[in-house]
């Protein structure tokens, strides 16, 4: 099925470890973004991309890196995990066409940093 | 001021009640507006887009008020299955793919 594939679904990290959350979409969408969701905080934008080779920071970018070498993939890297990064992470891809906007979400990645 | 704000609730209503949520946004040039539903921190699911003329889908009605910079969601004849968190989503500028979320409004429908 077409959509956004996000992996891993669950991960436990030790403080200081690094890891990459993967996000891939097969809909040829230009726009992709990463969010974190903490209890009572809604979804906060970490980084976003308007196309291959172009990324920008969102509201809470510190501690995270992204790259967009292809249209399909938008990985999120945690450089040195901290307990404050314990959260649920969602990847989204968007098309903004003449008929309007459609947003597709991955199923989420539950990350615990101990 | 947050770019998109919602009353977090919770809204506790009996089955059959009508309930309304509002969401305000700060960027008057915002392009697109949506209501999403989220269950237990699973991925958000599109409930409905919000159009300038207002739109209705069954028991759900969405309105956009550009002058006052808010959108609303009205749920009529609430069902137990409507219990969820409702997220307001705004695309502030066309061509960015940047999505701004409200913090969500929690609805609990009780028998």
Tab-separated table of C-alpha atoms in Angstrom:
chain	number	residue	atom	x	y	z
A	1	UNK	CA	0.000	0.000	0.000
A	2	UNK	CA	1.124	3.507	-0.730
A	3	UNK	CA	1.947	5.624	2.245
A	4	UNK	CA	4.594	6.594	4.755
A	5	UNK	CA	6.757	3.873	6.275
A	6	UNK	CA	8.454	4.675	9.550
A	7	UNK	CA	10.934	2.446	11.375
A	8	UNK	CA	11.609	1.323	14.019
A	9	UNK	CA	8.278	1.322	15.815
A	10	UNK	CA	9.857	0.943	19.252
A	11	UNK	CA	13.404	1.652	20.424
A	12	UNK	CA	15.176	1.927	23.754
A	13	UNK	CA	18.447	3.814	23.806
A	14	UNK	CA	21.013	4.558	26.434
A	15	UNK	CA	21.975	8.154	27.079
A	16	UNK	CA	24.679	9.201	24.652
A	17	UNK	CA	23.905	6.621	21.994
A	18	UNK	CA	23.055	7.699	18.477
A	19	UNK	CA	20.440	6.305	16.164
A	20	UNK	CA	18.469	7.039	13.031
A	21	UNK	CA	14.725	6.956	12.621
A	22	UNK	CA	13.843	6.045	9.062
A	23	UNK	CA	11.009	7.533	7.048
A	24	UNK	CA	10.142	6.642	3.478
A	25	UNK	CA	7.248	7.555	1.224
A	26	UNK	CA	6.360	6.194	-2.187
A	27	UNK	CA	3.972	8.905	-3.315
A	28	UNK	CA	6.569	11.238	-4.836
A	29	UNK	CA	5.684	13.958	-2.348
A	30	UNK	CA	7.954	16.956	-2.245
A	31	UNK	CA	7.317	17.859	1.365
A	32	UNK	CA	8.299	15.745	4.351
A	33	UNK	CA	8.581	16.569	8.033
A	34	UNK	CA	9.336	15.133	11.446
A	35	UNK	CA	7.397	15.771	14.648
A	36	UNK	CA	7.687	14.748	18.228
A	37	UNK	CA	4.729	14.385	20.526
A	38	UNK	CA	5.004	14.596	24.276
A	39	UNK	CA	2.071	14.237	26.680
A	40	UNK	CA	-0.123	17.338	26.568
A	41	UNK	CA	2.126	19.064	24.029
A	42	UNK	CA	0.615	18.201	20.676
A	43	UNK	CA	2.941	17.573	17.737
A	44	UNK	CA	5.960	19.840	17.528
A	45	UNK	CA	7.905	20.281	14.326
A	46	UNK	CA	11.538	19.155	14.471
A	47	UNK	CA	12.732	19.499	10.859
A	48	UNK	CA	11.091	19.666	7.497
A	49	UNK	CA	12.044	19.434	3.831
A	50	UNK	CA	10.598	20.952	0.682
A	51	UNK	CA	12.455	18.637	-1.647
A	52	UNK	CA	15.578	16.579	-2.170
A	53	UNK	CA	18.609	18.454	-0.894
A	54	UNK	CA	16.599	21.069	1.002
A	55	UNK	CA	15.888	20.948	4.724
A	56	UNK	CA	15.033	23.478	7.389
A	57	UNK	CA	14.596	23.624	11.138
A	58	UNK	CA	11.296	23.562	12.890
A	59	UNK	CA	10.336	24.493	16.425
A	60	UNK	CA	12.503	21.965	18.316
A	61	UNK	CA	15.534	21.046	16.152
A	62	UNK	CA	18.239	20.795	18.817
A	63	UNK	CA	19.774	17.342	19.132
A	64	UNK	CA	18.487	16.175	15.757
A	65	UNK	CA	19.880	16.132	12.236
A	66	UNK	CA	18.156	15.396	8.957
A	67	UNK	CA	19.084	14.970	5.343
A	68	UNK	CA	17.064	14.533	2.173
A	69	UNK	CA	19.243	12.891	-0.449
A	70	UNK	CA	16.245	11.450	-2.307
A	71	UNK	CA	12.604	12.413	-2.644
A	72	UNK	CA	11.537	9.171	-0.970
A	73	UNK	CA	13.622	9.192	2.221
A	74	UNK	CA	13.874	11.601	5.117
A	75	UNK	CA	15.820	10.067	8.014
A	76	UNK	CA	16.010	11.706	11.435
A	77	UNK	CA	19.262	11.271	13.350
A	78	UNK	CA	19.679	11.570	17.086
A	79	UNK	CA	23.303	12.480	17.575
A	80	UNK	CA	23.685	11.802	21.299
A	81	UNK	CA	20.442	10.646	22.858
A	82	UNK	CA	19.208	12.329	26.023
A	83	UNK	CA	16.305	11.375	28.315
A	84	UNK	CA	14.543	14.572	27.184
A	85	UNK	CA	14.259	12.996	23.738
A	86	UNK	CA	12.005	10.260	25.049
A	87	UNK	CA	8.913	10.792	22.952
A	88	UNK	CA	6.757	9.545	20.129
A	89	UNK	CA	8.041	10.614	16.729
A	90	UNK	CA	5.906	10.990	13.624
A	91	UNK	CA	7.009	11.461	10.066
A	92	UNK	CA	4.638	13.106	7.595
A	93	UNK	CA	4.635	13.702	3.890
A	94	UNK	CA	2.494	16.192	2.070
A	95	UNK	CA	1.524	17.021	-1.433
A	96	UNK	CA	0.361	20.523	-2.179
A	97	UNK	CA	-1.392	20.293	-5.469
A	98	UNK	CA	-3.945	22.301	-7.319
A	99	UNK	CA	-6.725	20.290	-5.710
A	100	UNK	CA	-5.511	20.930	-2.199
A	101	UNK	CA	-3.270	19.410	0.388
A	102	UNK	CA	-3.142	15.869	1.672
A	103	UNK	CA	-1.065	14.858	4.663
A	104	UNK	CA	0.085	11.307	5.255
A	105	UNK	CA	1.579	10.149	8.552
A	106	UNK	CA	3.763	7.246	9.473
A	107	UNK	CA	2.597	5.030	12.304
A	108	UNK	CA	4.985	6.608	14.778
A	109	UNK	CA	8.190	5.587	16.534
A	110	UNK	CA	8.158	5.244	20.314
A	111	UNK	CA	11.591	6.138	21.626
A	112	UNK	CA	12.742	5.745	25.222
A	113	UNK	CA	16.119	7.066	26.334
A	114	UNK	CA	17.347	5.696	29.652
B	1	UNK	CA	1.685	33.504	21.432
B	2	UNK	CA	1.619	30.034	19.864
B	3	UNK	CA	1.016	29.857	16.140
B	4	UNK	CA	-1.937	27.533	16.601
B	5	UNK	CA	-3.869	27.272	19.858
B	6	UNK	CA	-6.578	24.964	21.058
B	7	UNK	CA	-8.360	24.525	24.353
B	8	UNK	CA	-6.904	21.206	25.553
B	9	UNK	CA	-10.057	20.289	27.474
B	10	UNK	CA	-10.918	17.640	28.383
B	11	UNK	CA	-14.465	17.986	27.181
B	12	UNK	CA	-16.655	15.438	28.940
B	13	UNK	CA	-20.066	15.100	27.301
B	14	UNK	CA	-22.903	12.568	27.365
B	15	UNK	CA	-23.815	10.515	24.350
B	16	UNK	CA	-26.025	12.448	21.985
B	17	UNK	CA	-24.652	15.831	22.981
B	18	UNK	CA	-23.432	18.482	20.578
B	19	UNK	CA	-19.925	19.733	21.214
B	20	UNK	CA	-17.826	22.409	19.537
B	21	UNK	CA	-14.086	23.029	19.478
B	22	UNK	CA	-12.275	26.138	18.363
B	23	UNK	CA	-8.753	26.628	17.146
B	24	UNK	CA	-7.077	30.005	16.649
B	25	UNK	CA	-4.110	30.709	14.402
B	26	UNK	CA	-1.774	33.674	14.418
B	27	UNK	CA	-0.638	33.901	10.783
B	28	UNK	CA	-3.307	35.689	8.808
B	29	UNK	CA	-1.775	34.430	5.545
B	30	UNK	CA	-2.261	30.776	6.496
B	31	UNK	CA	-3.281	28.708	3.531
B	32	UNK	CA	-4.863	25.439	4.552
B	33	UNK	CA	-6.666	24.098	7.575
B	34	UNK	CA	-7.550	20.639	8.781
B	35	UNK	CA	-9.046	18.748	11.668
B	36	UNK	CA	-7.320	15.488	12.541
B	37	UNK	CA	-8.353	12.851	15.034
B	38	UNK	CA	-5.803	11.022	17.161
B	39	UNK	CA	-6.385	7.957	19.320
B	40	UNK	CA	-3.989	7.061	22.147
B	41	UNK	CA	-0.957	8.762	20.497
B	42	UNK	CA	-1.321	6.713	17.335
B	43	UNK	CA	-0.774	8.510	14.073
B	44	UNK	CA	-3.268	11.306	13.422
B	45	UNK	CA	-6.027	10.519	10.953
B	46	UNK	CA	-7.672	13.119	8.758
B	47	UNK	CA	-11.153	13.990	9.918
B	48	UNK	CA	-11.820	16.774	7.463
B	49	UNK	CA	-10.298	19.665	5.623
B	50	UNK	CA	-11.734	23.086	6.396
B	51	UNK	CA	-12.879	25.289	3.558
B	52	UNK	CA	-13.739	28.952	3.552
B	53	UNK	CA	-17.375	28.226	2.804
B	54	UNK	CA	-17.621	25.723	5.630
B	55	UNK	CA	-18.137	22.038	5.091
B	56	UNK	CA	-20.058	19.177	6.568
B	57	UNK	CA	-19.461	15.448	6.710
B	58	UNK	CA	-22.250	13.575	8.420
B	59	UNK	CA	-22.316	14.637	12.059
B	60	UNK	CA	-19.237	16.830	11.686
B	61	UNK	CA	-19.218	20.437	10.536
B	62	UNK	CA	-16.107	22.566	10.087
B	63	UNK	CA	-16.009	26.325	9.720
B	64	UNK	CA	-13.273	28.825	8.913
B	65	UNK	CA	-13.409	32.433	10.041
B	66	UNK	CA	-10.540	34.260	8.382
B	67	UNK	CA	-11.447	37.641	9.845
B	68	UNK	CA	-11.121	36.350	13.402
B	69	UNK	CA	-8.494	33.752	12.492
B	70	UNK	CA	-10.089	30.667	13.884
B	71	UNK	CA	-11.515	27.384	12.733
B	72	UNK	CA	-14.158	25.366	14.470
B	73	UNK	CA	-15.372	21.793	14.589
B	74	UNK	CA	-18.913	20.915	15.577
B	75	UNK	CA	-19.851	17.346	16.439
B	76	UNK	CA	-23.544	16.566	16.646
B	77	UNK	CA	-25.127	13.518	18.289
B	78	UNK	CA	-21.854	12.464	19.944
B	79	UNK	CA	-21.035	8.753	19.998
B	80	UNK	CA	-18.832	6.865	22.425
B	81	UNK	CA	-16.547	6.206	19.468
B	82	UNK	CA	-15.958	9.938	19.048
B	83	UNK	CA	-13.816	9.895	22.211
B	84	UNK	CA	-10.365	10.941	21.026
B	85	UNK	CA	-8.057	13.916	20.762
B	86	UNK	CA	-8.879	16.358	17.983
B	87	UNK	CA	-5.958	18.191	16.433
B	88	UNK	CA	-6.164	21.430	14.547
B	89	UNK	CA	-3.562	21.596	11.754
B	90	UNK	CA	-2.578	24.675	9.779
B	91	UNK	CA	-0.324	25.030	6.749
B	92	UNK	CA	0.921	28.584	7.188
B	93	UNK	CA	2.559	29.068	3.823
B	94	UNK	CA	1.978	27.349	0.532
B	95	UNK	CA	4.984	25.560	-0.881
B	96	UNK	CA	6.676	24.666	2.401
B	97	UNK	CA	4.975	21.498	3.558
B	98	UNK	CA	5.300	22.957	7.029
B	99	UNK	CA	2.480	21.820	9.264
B	100	UNK	CA	1.669	23.540	12.524
B	101	UNK	CA	-0.387	21.617	15.080
B	102	UNK	CA	-2.460	22.795	17.953
B	103	UNK	CA	-1.910	20.899	21.182
B	104	UNK	CA	-5.129	18.996	20.678
B	105	UNK	CA	-8.505	18.936	22.394
B	106	UNK	CA	-9.495	15.810	24.262
B	107	UNK	CA	-13.092	14.674	23.991
B	108	UNK	CA	-14.551	12.021	26.263
B	109	UNK	CA	-18.077	10.908	25.432
B	110	UNK	CA	-19.766	9.114	28.283
B	111	UNK	CA	-22.778	6.767	28.217
